[in-house]
Every structure is written in C-alpha cells, then in structure tokens.
C-alpha cells in the first residue's frame, strides 16, 4: 500500500526567523563557539560548529584555513595515507578540526587503520554514503567505532528519525549527517524522486537526537548537510536545532579549493585582463571554479579506476565565481550568524534554537526588491 503524509515538510525558503525583542547591545558580545561532549567519543570539542563538506575541493589548504577559525574540514576520501600522515605530523594542532573521510568499502576502513597505526592517534572520522538508511551501514559504522573508540564519528546521510536514533545508539556514531537531496551539486531529487525538505529534517532529527543521552552532557547530535545557499540558511539550520552545519558549495570557489580553476591574464604592457593566455602573460588571477557532485561519473573517474555502470550519477557540475579567501567567506558567515543572534535576542550560537521562532512565508519574500535591484 502506498502512503502519503499530509503533514507539510518545510525547506529553508518556506520560512523566515521572526525578529524578537533583544537586550544585546553589540554583536561583538555574541559567542559563536560551542563546547560539545559526544554520545560515544570521550573527546570534548570546542570551536565554531561549521564544517566544509568532504567534496573534491576540500584540500589540506582548506583544512588549514578553517582550523585557524576553529572550524572543521572533512577532507575528501581520496587523500593518500602518506599525505594524511604528513599533514597531521606537520599540523598536530589541527587534529580536532580536520576529519578524515571514508565511504563504505573494506578498503576505506583499511586505509583508516593504516593511518591510525602510522600516526599512533585516532583521527576524527566522517563516514559518507548517499543513503545511510541501511542496516548494513549501521553495522559498518559500529565496526568503525570498535576500531576507533576515541574518534569523533560523523556519519550519514539520513533524514528519517529512526535512522538517526539507530546510528547513534547502535552504530556508535556521535554526529548524524542529516539531509538527502538538497546539495548544490546533487541531482538525487530529479534522478530518483527521493529527498526530504531540509528545515524539517533539522527540526525532527535534532529533536530525537537531543532526546538521547549517554551520560552527563553526552547527547546525540546532528549535522545539517546540503542546501545551505546563504548565511540565512545556515542561521535557519542552527535555529532549527542543528548542532553543526556542513557546507559544500558555500566554500567552493574560495582560494583554498583544490580543482578546476579558470584564470584571466595580464599581458606585458597591457592594462586589461584577458580570458585567454597570450603566452607572454605577466600575471594571472583566478576567475571561476568548477566543482562536481561526488557521485558524478566525473568525480569518480578522477579517483577511481572502475566506474560502476549500474549506478546512475546523482550529481551535477557547477561553476562558481572566484570568492576570495576562506577568511573572507568565514567573516561573511560569522557576521550573518551574529546579526541573526541580535535579531532574535540570542547571546550565543548555542541559544539560537531556544530563541528562534519561525514563521511560514509565501514566496514573495524571495522576490527581488525592485528598488535595490538585488
Ligand atoms: P551543498 O552545501 O553544496 O549544498 O551540499 C553539500 C552536500 O551535498 C555534501 O555534503 C553531500 O552530502 C552532498 N553531495 C555532494 N556531492 C553529491 C552528489 O554527487 N550527489 C548527491 N546526491 N549529493 C552530493
């Protein structure tokens, strides 16, 4: 029997956060750092709960740039053990903020075990599969946990609350990655018809995760992943109870990205930049960056020898303008979050979900303001 839920599920664009009375006098008073205890890991983490997604552009440079801001980079899963080892030896202080990603393959776990043995430390881990709603995935996460009792483990993706509970209780996961189909380079909703609106996913999954406790302060936690197009969307995810927010496209095009860049060139004695390299350029600068969904055949071809013909590509290619340094992006991000806190009277990022009230809106709020011409 087919069933249909008549309860409307909401996306970020379906709501606004209602401004509230505030006693704050300055944005500088707002504390954006959080301290987390985890359901399984004995580690205590302090920082700004924003992560760069484990997409192909999440490089060591990105990890270094974000660690400076106490933010997390989930390195893409194709870095070699040797390169990971060298990075962690060179930047031991970044270990809290640099997560090593794996997929769901025996060789992925072996890769991680090799790193652990070489390094003598257990790195924090991001386990990423397109559909985490699978019994075998819960068992796989449990196996990773058995081998890495100290690591902070992020795993997903799921949207359904029973899967969140299962991954936390039985899968040994600390942070459940929530969101299917919303990513900027994701075509799952078109290719398969599957997905779940992200704001409701955050509200529902954070509620069940926070209801699970495994000792003093050791709550289940979630990461909102996919579909945050603006700082406003990041604020909505945090207000909807998400503990961390994972961003892919938002960081794509920043200086620290690894991948396909386009440049423009300044030739000798010329004062204008041109798109084609004249062969005698004196300077070049980045103009555009192209990234690919991690499940696209292109991304797989880059790193894997055997493309699986039975799998459809659930990703797309996106080209974005050069966005400047990661520092610039972070400044814009944190400025927006601070302002949101001011509008709702929250003196810290931690209190956003307690202070926020959403109102449902029609699409008029998205219309360009004709005066500003935005
Ligand atoms: P964004 O912040 O760009 O909107 O979303 C990032 C998220 O999109 C990633 O963390 C990941 O969960 C998801 N994603 C990345 N590549 C693909 C892909 O090829 N297919 C699908 N379905 N999701 C992807």
mmCIF file of C-alpha atoms and ligand atoms in Angstrom:
data_model
loop_
_atom_site.group_PDB
_atom_site.id
_atom_site.type_symbol
_atom_site.label_atom_id
_atom_site.label_comp_id
_atom_site.label_asym_id
_atom_site.label_seq_id
_atom_site.Cartn_x
_atom_site.Cartn_y
_atom_site.Cartn_z
ATOM 1 C CA UNK A 1 0.000 0.000 0.000
ATOM 2 C CA UNK A 2 1.349 3.439 -0.869
ATOM 3 C CA UNK A 3 1.075 6.017 1.870
ATOM 4 C CA UNK A 4 1.222 9.761 1.831
ATOM 5 C CA UNK A 5 1.972 12.042 4.723
ATOM 6 C CA UNK A 6 -0.239 15.111 4.570
ATOM 7 C CA UNK A 7 1.845 16.998 7.078
ATOM 8 C CA UNK A 8 3.753 19.611 5.102
ATOM 9 C CA UNK A 9 7.521 19.389 5.408
ATOM 10 C CA UNK A 10 9.439 22.630 5.057
ATOM 11 C CA UNK A 11 12.570 23.814 3.330
ATOM 12 C CA UNK A 12 14.680 26.826 4.264
ATOM 13 C CA UNK A 13 12.852 29.007 1.732
ATOM 14 C CA UNK A 14 9.474 28.194 3.274
ATOM 15 C CA UNK A 15 10.205 30.078 6.494
ATOM 16 C CA UNK A 16 11.757 33.184 7.978
ATOM 17 C CA UNK A 17 13.057 33.609 11.517
ATOM 18 C CA UNK A 18 10.870 36.117 13.356
ATOM 19 C CA UNK A 19 12.762 39.049 14.865
ATOM 20 C CA UNK A 20 12.373 39.139 18.665
ATOM 21 C CA UNK A 21 12.976 41.574 21.493
ATOM 22 C CA UNK A 22 16.683 41.725 22.265
ATOM 23 C CA UNK A 23 18.702 43.036 25.195
ATOM 24 C CA UNK A 24 22.002 42.748 23.347
ATOM 25 C CA UNK A 25 23.849 45.975 22.723
ATOM 26 C CA UNK A 26 26.624 44.853 20.408
ATOM 27 C CA UNK A 27 27.284 41.989 18.022
ATOM 28 C CA UNK A 28 30.743 41.627 19.500
ATOM 29 C CA UNK A 29 29.128 40.272 22.687
ATOM 30 C CA UNK A 30 27.931 37.177 20.875
ATOM 31 C CA UNK A 31 29.769 33.942 21.487
ATOM 32 C CA UNK A 32 29.876 31.753 18.394
ATOM 33 C CA UNK A 33 31.975 28.971 19.888
ATOM 34 C CA UNK A 34 30.447 25.863 21.325
ATOM 35 C CA UNK A 35 31.754 23.088 23.527
ATOM 36 C CA UNK A 36 30.431 19.643 22.772
ATOM 37 C CA UNK A 37 30.518 16.324 24.581
ATOM 38 C CA UNK A 38 29.628 13.309 22.452
ATOM 39 C CA UNK A 39 27.382 10.296 22.749
ATOM 40 C CA UNK A 40 30.318 7.869 22.316
ATOM 41 C CA UNK A 41 33.621 9.666 21.866
ATOM 42 C CA UNK A 42 35.281 10.697 25.142
ATOM 43 C CA UNK A 43 36.685 13.808 23.415
ATOM 44 C CA UNK A 44 35.465 17.309 24.241
ATOM 45 C CA UNK A 45 35.347 19.614 21.219
ATOM 46 C CA UNK A 46 35.427 23.388 21.248
ATOM 47 C CA UNK A 47 35.024 25.601 18.202
ATOM 48 C CA UNK A 48 32.612 27.125 15.719
ATOM 49 C CA UNK A 49 30.338 24.313 14.540
ATOM 50 C CA UNK A 50 30.715 24.777 10.796
ATOM 51 C CA UNK A 51 32.228 22.101 8.535
ATOM 52 C CA UNK A 52 33.426 22.039 4.962
ATOM 53 C CA UNK A 53 31.865 19.041 3.191
ATOM 54 C CA UNK A 54 34.072 16.141 2.126
ATOM 55 C CA UNK A 55 33.854 17.158 -1.528
ATOM 56 C CA UNK A 56 36.707 17.041 -4.018
ATOM 57 C CA UNK A 57 37.799 20.615 -3.281
ATOM 58 C CA UNK A 58 38.231 20.025 0.461
ATOM 59 C CA UNK A 59 42.007 20.138 0.454
ATOM 60 C CA UNK A 60 44.690 20.341 3.130
ATOM 61 C CA UNK A 61 44.827 24.085 2.406
ATOM 62 C CA UNK A 62 41.110 24.300 3.205
ATOM 63 C CA UNK A 63 41.695 22.351 6.429
ATOM 64 C CA UNK A 64 44.468 24.728 7.482
ATOM 65 C CA UNK A 65 42.395 27.808 6.634
ATOM 66 C CA UNK A 66 39.369 26.562 8.587
ATOM 67 C CA UNK A 67 41.319 25.276 11.601
ATOM 68 C CA UNK A 68 42.531 28.854 12.149
ATOM 69 C CA UNK A 69 38.886 29.740 12.785
ATOM 70 C CA UNK A 70 38.271 26.592 14.885
ATOM 71 C CA UNK A 71 36.078 25.214 12.109
ATOM 72 C CA UNK A 72 36.132 21.726 10.667
ATOM 73 C CA UNK A 73 37.221 20.455 7.255
ATOM 74 C CA UNK A 74 36.161 16.949 6.273
ATOM 75 C CA UNK A 75 38.911 16.101 3.818
ATOM 76 C CA UNK A 76 37.706 14.224 0.744
ATOM 77 C CA UNK A 77 38.230 10.486 0.953
ATOM 78 C CA UNK A 78 40.841 10.188 -1.779
ATOM 79 C CA UNK A 79 43.826 11.606 0.110
ATOM 80 C CA UNK A 80 46.569 9.004 0.460
ATOM 81 C CA UNK A 81 47.611 7.672 3.862
ATOM 82 C CA UNK A 82 51.059 9.159 3.260
ATOM 83 C CA UNK A 83 49.655 12.665 2.626
ATOM 84 C CA UNK A 84 47.290 12.453 5.599
ATOM 85 C CA UNK A 85 50.132 11.278 7.818
ATOM 86 C CA UNK A 86 52.402 14.130 6.694
ATOM 87 C CA UNK A 87 49.644 16.666 7.282
ATOM 88 C CA UNK A 88 48.868 15.503 10.812
ATOM 89 C CA UNK A 89 52.560 15.318 11.711
ATOM 90 C CA UNK A 90 53.130 18.823 10.405
ATOM 91 C CA UNK A 91 49.972 20.328 11.918
ATOM 92 C CA UNK A 92 49.252 18.322 15.079
ATOM 93 C CA UNK A 93 47.242 21.256 16.461
ATOM 94 C CA UNK A 94 44.692 20.829 13.639
ATOM 95 C CA UNK A 95 43.674 17.291 14.585
ATOM 96 C CA UNK A 96 40.472 18.417 16.332
ATOM 97 C CA UNK A 97 39.365 20.309 13.225
ATOM 98 C CA UNK A 98 40.434 18.021 10.396
ATOM 99 C CA UNK A 99 38.269 14.965 9.827
ATOM 100 C CA UNK A 100 39.299 12.060 7.590
ATOM 101 C CA UNK A 101 36.525 10.823 5.300
ATOM 102 C CA UNK A 102 35.729 7.314 4.206
ATOM 103 C CA UNK A 103 32.993 5.628 2.239
ATOM 104 C CA UNK A 104 31.501 2.230 2.649
ATOM 105 C CA UNK A 105 34.197 -0.137 1.419
ATOM 106 C CA UNK A 106 36.505 -2.562 3.136
ATOM 107 C CA UNK A 107 39.489 -0.778 1.627
ATOM 108 C CA UNK A 108 38.267 2.516 3.166
ATOM 109 C CA UNK A 109 38.423 1.064 6.668
ATOM 110 C CA UNK A 110 41.848 -0.461 5.962
ATOM 111 C CA UNK A 111 43.031 2.957 4.788
ATOM 112 C CA UNK A 112 41.938 4.451 8.102
ATOM 113 C CA UNK A 113 43.536 1.662 10.153
ATOM 114 C CA UNK A 114 46.792 2.151 8.313
ATOM 115 C CA UNK A 115 46.708 5.857 9.152
ATOM 116 C CA UNK A 116 45.952 5.119 12.811
ATOM 117 C CA UNK A 117 48.894 2.703 13.070
ATOM 118 C CA UNK A 118 51.307 5.066 11.362
ATOM 119 C CA UNK A 119 50.182 8.129 13.311
ATOM 120 C CA UNK A 120 49.677 6.474 16.682
ATOM 121 C CA UNK A 121 46.482 8.576 17.041
ATOM 122 C CA UNK A 122 42.838 8.122 16.191
ATOM 123 C CA UNK A 123 41.719 10.834 13.762
ATOM 124 C CA UNK A 124 38.177 12.154 13.780
ATOM 125 C CA UNK A 125 36.154 10.483 11.033
ATOM 126 C CA UNK A 126 33.444 11.338 8.518
ATOM 127 C CA UNK A 127 31.657 8.294 7.046
ATOM 128 C CA UNK A 128 29.712 9.342 3.999
ATOM 129 C CA UNK A 129 27.303 7.313 1.883
ATOM 130 C CA UNK A 130 24.406 8.579 -0.229
ATOM 131 C CA UNK A 131 21.871 6.575 1.749
ATOM 132 C CA UNK A 132 22.589 5.833 5.386
ATOM 133 C CA UNK A 133 19.144 4.296 5.962
ATOM 134 C CA UNK A 134 20.592 0.779 5.638
ATOM 135 C CA UNK A 135 21.114 -1.956 8.219
ATOM 136 C CA UNK A 136 24.487 -2.808 6.717
ATOM 137 C CA UNK A 137 25.562 0.803 7.089
ATOM 138 C CA UNK A 138 24.710 0.823 10.800
ATOM 139 C CA UNK A 139 26.811 -2.353 11.205
ATOM 140 C CA UNK A 140 29.659 -0.815 9.232
ATOM 141 C CA UNK A 141 29.637 2.307 11.450
ATOM 142 C CA UNK A 142 29.683 0.063 14.510
ATOM 143 C CA UNK A 143 32.763 -1.677 13.169
ATOM 144 C CA UNK A 144 34.494 1.657 12.605
ATOM 145 C CA UNK A 145 33.612 2.659 16.176
ATOM 146 C CA UNK A 146 35.058 -0.592 17.570
ATOM 147 C CA UNK A 147 38.341 0.229 15.874
ATOM 148 C CA UNK A 148 38.269 3.921 16.775
ATOM 149 C CA UNK A 149 36.816 4.223 20.287
ATOM 150 C CA UNK A 150 38.163 7.749 20.816
ATOM 151 C CA UNK A 151 37.393 9.378 17.474
ATOM 152 C CA UNK A 152 34.509 11.770 16.938
ATOM 153 C CA UNK A 153 32.498 9.991 14.239
ATOM 154 C CA UNK A 154 30.200 11.865 11.854
ATOM 155 C CA UNK A 155 28.102 9.576 9.631
ATOM 156 C CA UNK A 156 25.185 9.682 7.238
ATOM 157 C CA UNK A 157 23.287 10.755 5.323
ATOM 158 C CA UNK A 158 19.807 10.141 6.631
ATOM 159 C CA UNK A 159 16.634 12.158 7.092
ATOM 160 C CA UNK A 160 14.457 9.766 8.950
ATOM 161 C CA UNK A 161 14.381 9.994 12.756
ATOM 162 C CA UNK A 162 14.511 6.249 13.406
ATOM 163 C CA UNK A 163 17.716 6.032 11.348
ATOM 164 C CA UNK A 164 19.196 8.882 13.390
ATOM 165 C CA UNK A 165 18.404 7.006 16.590
ATOM 166 C CA UNK A 166 19.802 3.761 15.209
ATOM 167 C CA UNK A 167 23.070 5.309 14.058
ATOM 168 C CA UNK A 168 23.541 6.970 17.441
ATOM 169 C CA UNK A 169 22.576 4.039 19.638
ATOM 170 C CA UNK A 170 23.726 1.016 17.633
ATOM 171 C CA UNK A 171 26.104 2.473 15.050
ATOM 172 C CA UNK A 172 28.463 4.157 17.517
ATOM 173 C CA UNK A 173 28.028 7.471 15.678
ATOM 174 C CA UNK A 174 28.402 10.805 17.500
ATOM 175 C CA UNK A 175 27.055 13.196 14.867
ATOM 176 C CA UNK A 176 24.421 12.144 12.373
ATOM 177 C CA UNK A 177 24.665 13.816 8.993
ATOM 178 C CA UNK A 178 21.140 14.870 8.114
ATOM 179 C CA UNK A 179 19.942 15.687 4.618
ATOM 180 C CA UNK A 180 19.226 13.880 1.388
ATOM 181 C CA UNK A 181 18.766 15.509 -1.969
ATOM 182 C CA UNK A 182 19.370 19.149 -1.031
ATOM 183 C CA UNK A 183 23.040 19.580 -2.001
ATOM 184 C CA UNK A 184 24.052 22.203 -4.542
ATOM 185 C CA UNK A 185 25.673 19.604 -6.826
ATOM 186 C CA UNK A 186 23.132 16.919 -6.080
ATOM 187 C CA UNK A 187 20.520 15.663 -8.549
ATOM 188 C CA UNK A 188 19.009 12.929 -6.362
ATOM 189 C CA UNK A 189 15.606 14.627 -6.264
ATOM 190 C CA UNK A 190 15.485 14.675 -10.086
ATOM 191 C CA UNK A 191 17.084 11.304 -10.789
ATOM 192 C CA UNK A 192 15.285 9.289 -8.101
ATOM 193 C CA UNK A 193 12.405 11.433 -6.837
ATOM 194 C CA UNK A 194 13.719 10.935 -3.281
ATOM 195 C CA UNK A 195 14.561 13.554 -0.705
ATOM 196 C CA UNK A 196 13.300 15.428 2.324
ATOM 197 C CA UNK A 197 12.949 19.185 2.946
ATOM 198 C CA UNK A 198 15.948 20.290 4.965
ATOM 199 C CA UNK A 199 14.395 22.574 7.598
ATOM 200 C CA UNK A 200 12.011 19.829 8.719
ATOM 201 C CA UNK A 201 14.866 17.310 8.630
ATOM 202 C CA UNK A 202 16.803 19.525 11.066
ATOM 203 C CA UNK A 203 13.821 20.107 13.366
ATOM 204 C CA UNK A 204 12.781 16.467 13.536
ATOM 205 C CA UNK A 205 16.204 14.849 13.739
ATOM 206 C CA UNK A 206 17.732 17.263 16.236
ATOM 207 C CA UNK A 207 14.706 16.690 18.461
ATOM 208 C CA UNK A 208 15.180 12.913 18.563
ATOM 209 C CA UNK A 209 18.986 13.120 18.723
ATOM 210 C CA UNK A 210 18.943 15.530 21.666
ATOM 211 C CA UNK A 211 16.485 13.228 23.398
ATOM 212 C CA UNK A 212 19.182 10.549 23.598
ATOM 213 C CA UNK A 213 21.690 10.790 26.397
ATOM 214 C CA UNK A 214 24.619 8.518 27.191
ATOM 215 C CA UNK A 215 25.972 10.128 30.358
ATOM 216 C CA UNK A 216 26.296 13.692 31.684
ATOM 217 C CA UNK A 217 26.201 16.159 28.737
ATOM 218 C CA UNK A 218 26.671 13.268 26.257
ATOM 219 C CA UNK A 219 23.766 13.894 23.906
ATOM 220 C CA UNK A 220 23.123 12.706 20.384
ATOM 221 C CA UNK A 221 23.975 15.454 17.878
ATOM 222 C CA UNK A 222 23.249 16.211 14.236
ATOM 223 C CA UNK A 223 24.886 17.996 11.325
ATOM 224 C CA UNK A 224 22.653 19.711 8.794
ATOM 225 C CA UNK A 225 24.158 18.806 5.424
ATOM 226 C CA UNK A 226 23.171 20.106 1.994
ATOM 227 C CA UNK A 227 21.219 23.013 0.593
ATOM 228 C CA UNK A 228 22.533 25.975 2.594
ATOM 229 C CA UNK A 229 22.695 28.545 -0.187
ATOM 230 C CA UNK A 230 23.064 31.635 2.005
ATOM 231 C CA UNK A 231 24.164 32.574 5.515
ATOM 232 C CA UNK A 232 20.443 32.938 6.221
ATOM 233 C CA UNK A 233 20.002 29.211 5.516
ATOM 234 C CA UNK A 234 22.863 28.406 7.901
ATOM 235 C CA UNK A 235 21.103 30.516 10.570
ATOM 236 C CA UNK A 236 17.825 28.690 9.900
ATOM 237 C CA UNK A 237 19.537 25.293 10.302
ATOM 238 C CA UNK A 238 21.099 26.371 13.619
ATOM 239 C CA UNK A 239 17.789 27.816 14.811
ATOM 240 C CA UNK A 240 16.105 24.535 13.855
ATOM 241 C CA UNK A 241 18.337 22.695 16.324
ATOM 242 C CA UNK A 242 21.200 21.572 14.149
ATOM 243 C CA UNK A 243 24.375 21.312 16.214
ATOM 244 C CA UNK A 244 26.757 21.584 13.257
ATOM 245 C CA UNK A 245 26.259 22.792 9.682
ATOM 246 C CA UNK A 246 28.123 21.239 6.760
ATOM 247 C CA UNK A 247 28.736 23.428 3.720
ATOM 248 C CA UNK A 248 29.936 22.378 0.280
ATOM 249 C CA UNK A 249 29.026 24.900 -2.414
ATOM 250 C CA UNK A 250 29.331 27.789 0.025
ATOM 251 C CA UNK A 251 33.103 27.217 0.293
ATOM 252 C CA UNK A 252 33.537 26.253 -3.383
ATOM 253 C CA UNK A 253 35.424 28.947 -5.283
ATOM 254 C CA UNK A 254 37.428 30.110 -2.282
ATOM 255 C CA UNK A 255 41.178 30.459 -2.590
ATOM 256 C CA UNK A 256 41.899 27.196 -0.754
ATOM 257 C CA UNK A 257 39.894 24.957 -3.118
ATOM 258 C CA UNK A 258 41.642 22.158 -4.987
ATOM 259 C CA UNK A 259 40.341 21.567 -8.507
ATOM 260 C CA UNK A 260 39.383 23.087 -11.822
ATOM 261 C CA UNK A 261 40.131 26.814 -11.940
ATOM 262 C CA UNK A 262 39.728 29.278 -14.783
ATOM 263 C CA UNK A 263 42.046 32.247 -14.965
ATOM 264 C CA UNK A 264 42.398 35.561 -16.709
ATOM 265 C CA UNK A 265 45.699 37.001 -17.806
ATOM 266 C CA UNK A 266 47.516 40.301 -17.877
ATOM 267 C CA UNK A 267 49.977 40.520 -20.741
ATOM 268 C CA UNK A 268 53.139 42.592 -20.969
ATOM 269 C CA UNK A 269 52.382 46.317 -21.330
ATOM 270 C CA UNK A 270 48.615 45.705 -21.365
ATOM 271 C CA UNK A 271 46.306 47.244 -18.806
ATOM 272 C CA UNK A 272 43.357 44.880 -19.328
ATOM 273 C CA UNK A 273 42.831 41.320 -18.177
ATOM 274 C CA UNK A 274 42.036 38.811 -20.916
ATOM 275 C CA UNK A 275 40.451 35.369 -20.708
ATOM 276 C CA UNK A 276 42.998 33.538 -22.885
ATOM 277 C CA UNK A 277 46.629 33.124 -22.032
ATOM 278 C CA UNK A 278 48.526 35.127 -24.689
ATOM 279 C CA UNK A 279 51.626 33.060 -23.973
ATOM 280 C CA UNK A 280 53.575 36.023 -22.602
ATOM 281 C CA UNK A 281 51.473 36.892 -19.596
ATOM 282 C CA UNK A 282 52.995 38.633 -16.634
ATOM 283 C CA UNK A 283 50.235 37.893 -14.168
ATOM 284 C CA UNK A 284 47.225 35.626 -13.908
ATOM 285 C CA UNK A 285 44.325 35.562 -11.489
ATOM 286 C CA UNK A 286 41.521 33.160 -10.666
ATOM 287 C CA UNK A 287 38.089 33.932 -12.111
ATOM 288 C CA UNK A 288 35.929 30.813 -11.851
ATOM 289 C CA UNK A 289 35.913 27.436 -10.160
ATOM 290 C CA UNK A 290 34.128 24.291 -11.299
ATOM 291 C CA UNK A 291 33.170 21.515 -8.912
ATOM 292 C CA UNK A 292 31.357 18.235 -9.335
ATOM 293 C CA UNK A 293 28.964 16.279 -7.123
ATOM 294 C CA UNK A 294 30.899 13.441 -5.541
ATOM 295 C CA UNK A 295 28.665 10.832 -7.135
ATOM 296 C CA UNK A 296 29.124 12.165 -10.667
ATOM 297 C CA UNK A 297 30.961 9.919 -13.069
ATOM 298 C CA UNK A 298 33.439 12.751 -13.480
ATOM 299 C CA UNK A 299 34.345 12.797 -9.765
ATOM 300 C CA UNK A 300 34.632 9.005 -9.738
ATOM 301 C CA UNK A 301 36.768 8.971 -12.881
ATOM 302 C CA UNK A 302 39.171 11.389 -11.240
ATOM 303 C CA UNK A 303 39.951 9.000 -8.446
ATOM 304 C CA UNK A 304 38.567 5.523 -9.109
ATOM 305 C CA UNK A 305 39.589 3.046 -11.764
ATOM 306 C CA UNK A 306 36.317 1.171 -12.148
ATOM 307 C CA UNK A 307 33.129 3.166 -12.714
ATOM 308 C CA UNK A 308 30.103 1.171 -11.719
ATOM 309 C CA UNK A 309 27.764 1.092 -14.711
ATOM 310 C CA UNK A 310 24.753 0.048 -12.633
ATOM 311 C CA UNK A 311 24.896 3.334 -10.700
ATOM 312 C CA UNK A 312 23.254 6.482 -12.012
ATOM 313 C CA UNK A 313 25.076 9.724 -11.453
ATOM 314 C CA UNK A 314 23.216 11.672 -8.758
ATOM 315 C CA UNK A 315 25.315 14.761 -9.093
ATOM 316 C CA UNK A 316 25.929 17.721 -11.339
ATOM 317 C CA UNK A 317 28.699 20.084 -12.343
ATOM 318 C CA UNK A 318 28.623 23.646 -11.036
ATOM 319 C CA UNK A 319 30.760 26.646 -11.931
ATOM 320 C CA UNK A 320 31.002 29.494 -9.434
ATOM 321 C CA UNK A 321 32.891 32.805 -9.486
ATOM 322 C CA UNK A 322 36.115 33.198 -7.533
ATOM 323 C CA UNK A 323 35.076 34.109 -3.983
ATOM 324 C CA UNK A 324 38.327 35.290 -2.381
ATOM 325 C CA UNK A 325 39.991 33.865 0.679
ATOM 326 C CA UNK A 326 38.422 31.446 3.125
ATOM 327 C CA UNK A 327 38.909 34.205 5.707
ATOM 328 C CA UNK A 328 36.600 36.492 3.674
ATOM 329 C CA UNK A 329 33.944 33.786 3.439
ATOM 330 C CA UNK A 330 34.196 32.996 7.133
ATOM 331 C CA UNK A 331 33.885 36.679 8.012
ATOM 332 C CA UNK A 332 30.680 36.971 5.978
ATOM 333 C CA UNK A 333 29.343 33.779 7.537
ATOM 334 C CA UNK A 334 30.075 34.755 11.117
ATOM 335 C CA UNK A 335 28.818 38.304 10.546
ATOM 336 C CA UNK A 336 25.477 36.914 9.367
ATOM 337 C CA UNK A 337 25.169 34.496 12.276
ATOM 338 C CA UNK A 338 25.986 37.280 14.752
ATOM 339 C CA UNK A 339 23.329 39.513 13.198
ATOM 340 C CA UNK A 340 20.774 36.738 13.371
ATOM 341 C CA UNK A 341 21.586 36.308 17.075
ATOM 342 C CA UNK A 342 20.966 40.047 17.570
ATOM 343 C CA UNK A 343 17.612 39.920 15.761
ATOM 344 C CA UNK A 344 16.366 37.087 17.959
ATOM 345 C CA UNK A 345 17.998 38.094 21.254
ATOM 346 C CA UNK A 346 20.405 35.152 21.471
ATOM 347 C CA UNK A 347 23.674 35.969 23.255
ATOM 348 C CA UNK A 348 25.382 32.906 21.813
ATOM 349 C CA UNK A 349 25.137 30.471 18.929
ATOM 350 C CA UNK A 350 24.134 27.843 21.480
ATOM 351 C CA UNK A 351 20.984 29.766 22.354
ATOM 352 C CA UNK A 352 19.812 30.333 18.778
ATOM 353 C CA UNK A 353 17.463 27.367 18.725
ATOM 354 C CA UNK A 354 15.999 28.364 22.086
ATOM 355 C CA UNK A 355 15.303 31.950 20.997
ATOM 356 C CA UNK A 356 14.123 31.322 17.445
ATOM 357 C CA UNK A 357 10.579 31.229 16.231
ATOM 358 C CA UNK A 358 9.900 30.541 12.572
ATOM 359 C CA UNK A 359 7.031 31.869 10.529
ATOM 360 C CA UNK A 360 5.889 30.206 7.379
ATOM 361 C CA UNK A 361 6.008 32.500 4.374
ATOM 362 C CA UNK A 362 4.872 32.593 0.811
ATOM 363 C CA UNK A 363 7.383 33.076 -1.936
ATOM 364 C CA UNK A 364 7.002 36.843 -2.065
ATOM 365 C CA UNK A 365 9.787 37.247 0.493
ATOM 366 C CA UNK A 366 12.218 35.872 -2.074
ATOM 367 C CA UNK A 367 11.280 38.409 -4.724
ATOM 368 C CA UNK A 368 13.981 40.825 -5.666
ATOM 369 C CA UNK A 369 13.439 44.186 -4.178
ATOM 370 C CA UNK A 370 12.920 46.367 -7.271
ATOM 371 C CA UNK A 371 14.344 49.429 -5.537
ATOM 372 C CA UNK A 372 17.567 47.758 -4.536
ATOM 373 C CA UNK A 373 17.624 45.723 -7.716
ATOM 374 C CA UNK A 374 19.211 42.844 -5.790
HETATM 375 P P1 LIG B 1 25.926 21.973 -0.514
HETATM 376 O O1 LIG B 1 26.465 22.642 0.701
HETATM 377 O O2 LIG B 1 26.874 22.084 -1.660
HETATM 378 O O3 LIG B 1 24.540 22.411 -0.852
HETATM 379 O O4 LIG B 1 25.803 20.418 -0.157
HETATM 380 C C1 LIG B 1 26.915 19.635 0.197
HETATM 381 C C2 LIG B 1 26.472 18.196 0.340
HETATM 382 O O5 LIG B 1 25.940 17.690 -0.904
HETATM 383 C C3 LIG B 1 27.586 17.218 0.649
HETATM 384 O O6 LIG B 1 27.997 17.269 1.980
HETATM 385 C C4 LIG B 1 26.950 15.891 0.279
HETATM 386 O O7 LIG B 1 26.132 15.401 1.314
HETATM 387 C C5 LIG B 1 26.053 16.267 -0.901
HETATM 388 N N1 LIG B 1 26.656 15.844 -2.176
HETATM 389 C C6 LIG B 1 27.863 16.127 -2.679
HETATM 390 N N2 LIG B 1 28.039 15.570 -3.908
HETATM 391 C C7 LIG B 1 26.899 14.902 -4.179
HETATM 392 C C8 LIG B 1 26.461 14.108 -5.282
HETATM 393 O O8 LIG B 1 27.143 13.905 -6.293
HETATM 394 N N3 LIG B 1 25.222 13.579 -5.170
HETATM 395 C C9 LIG B 1 24.433 13.776 -4.079
HETATM 396 N N4 LIG B 1 23.243 13.200 -4.037
HETATM 397 N N5 LIG B 1 24.807 14.528 -3.039
HETATM 398 C C10 LIG B 1 26.018 15.085 -3.079
#
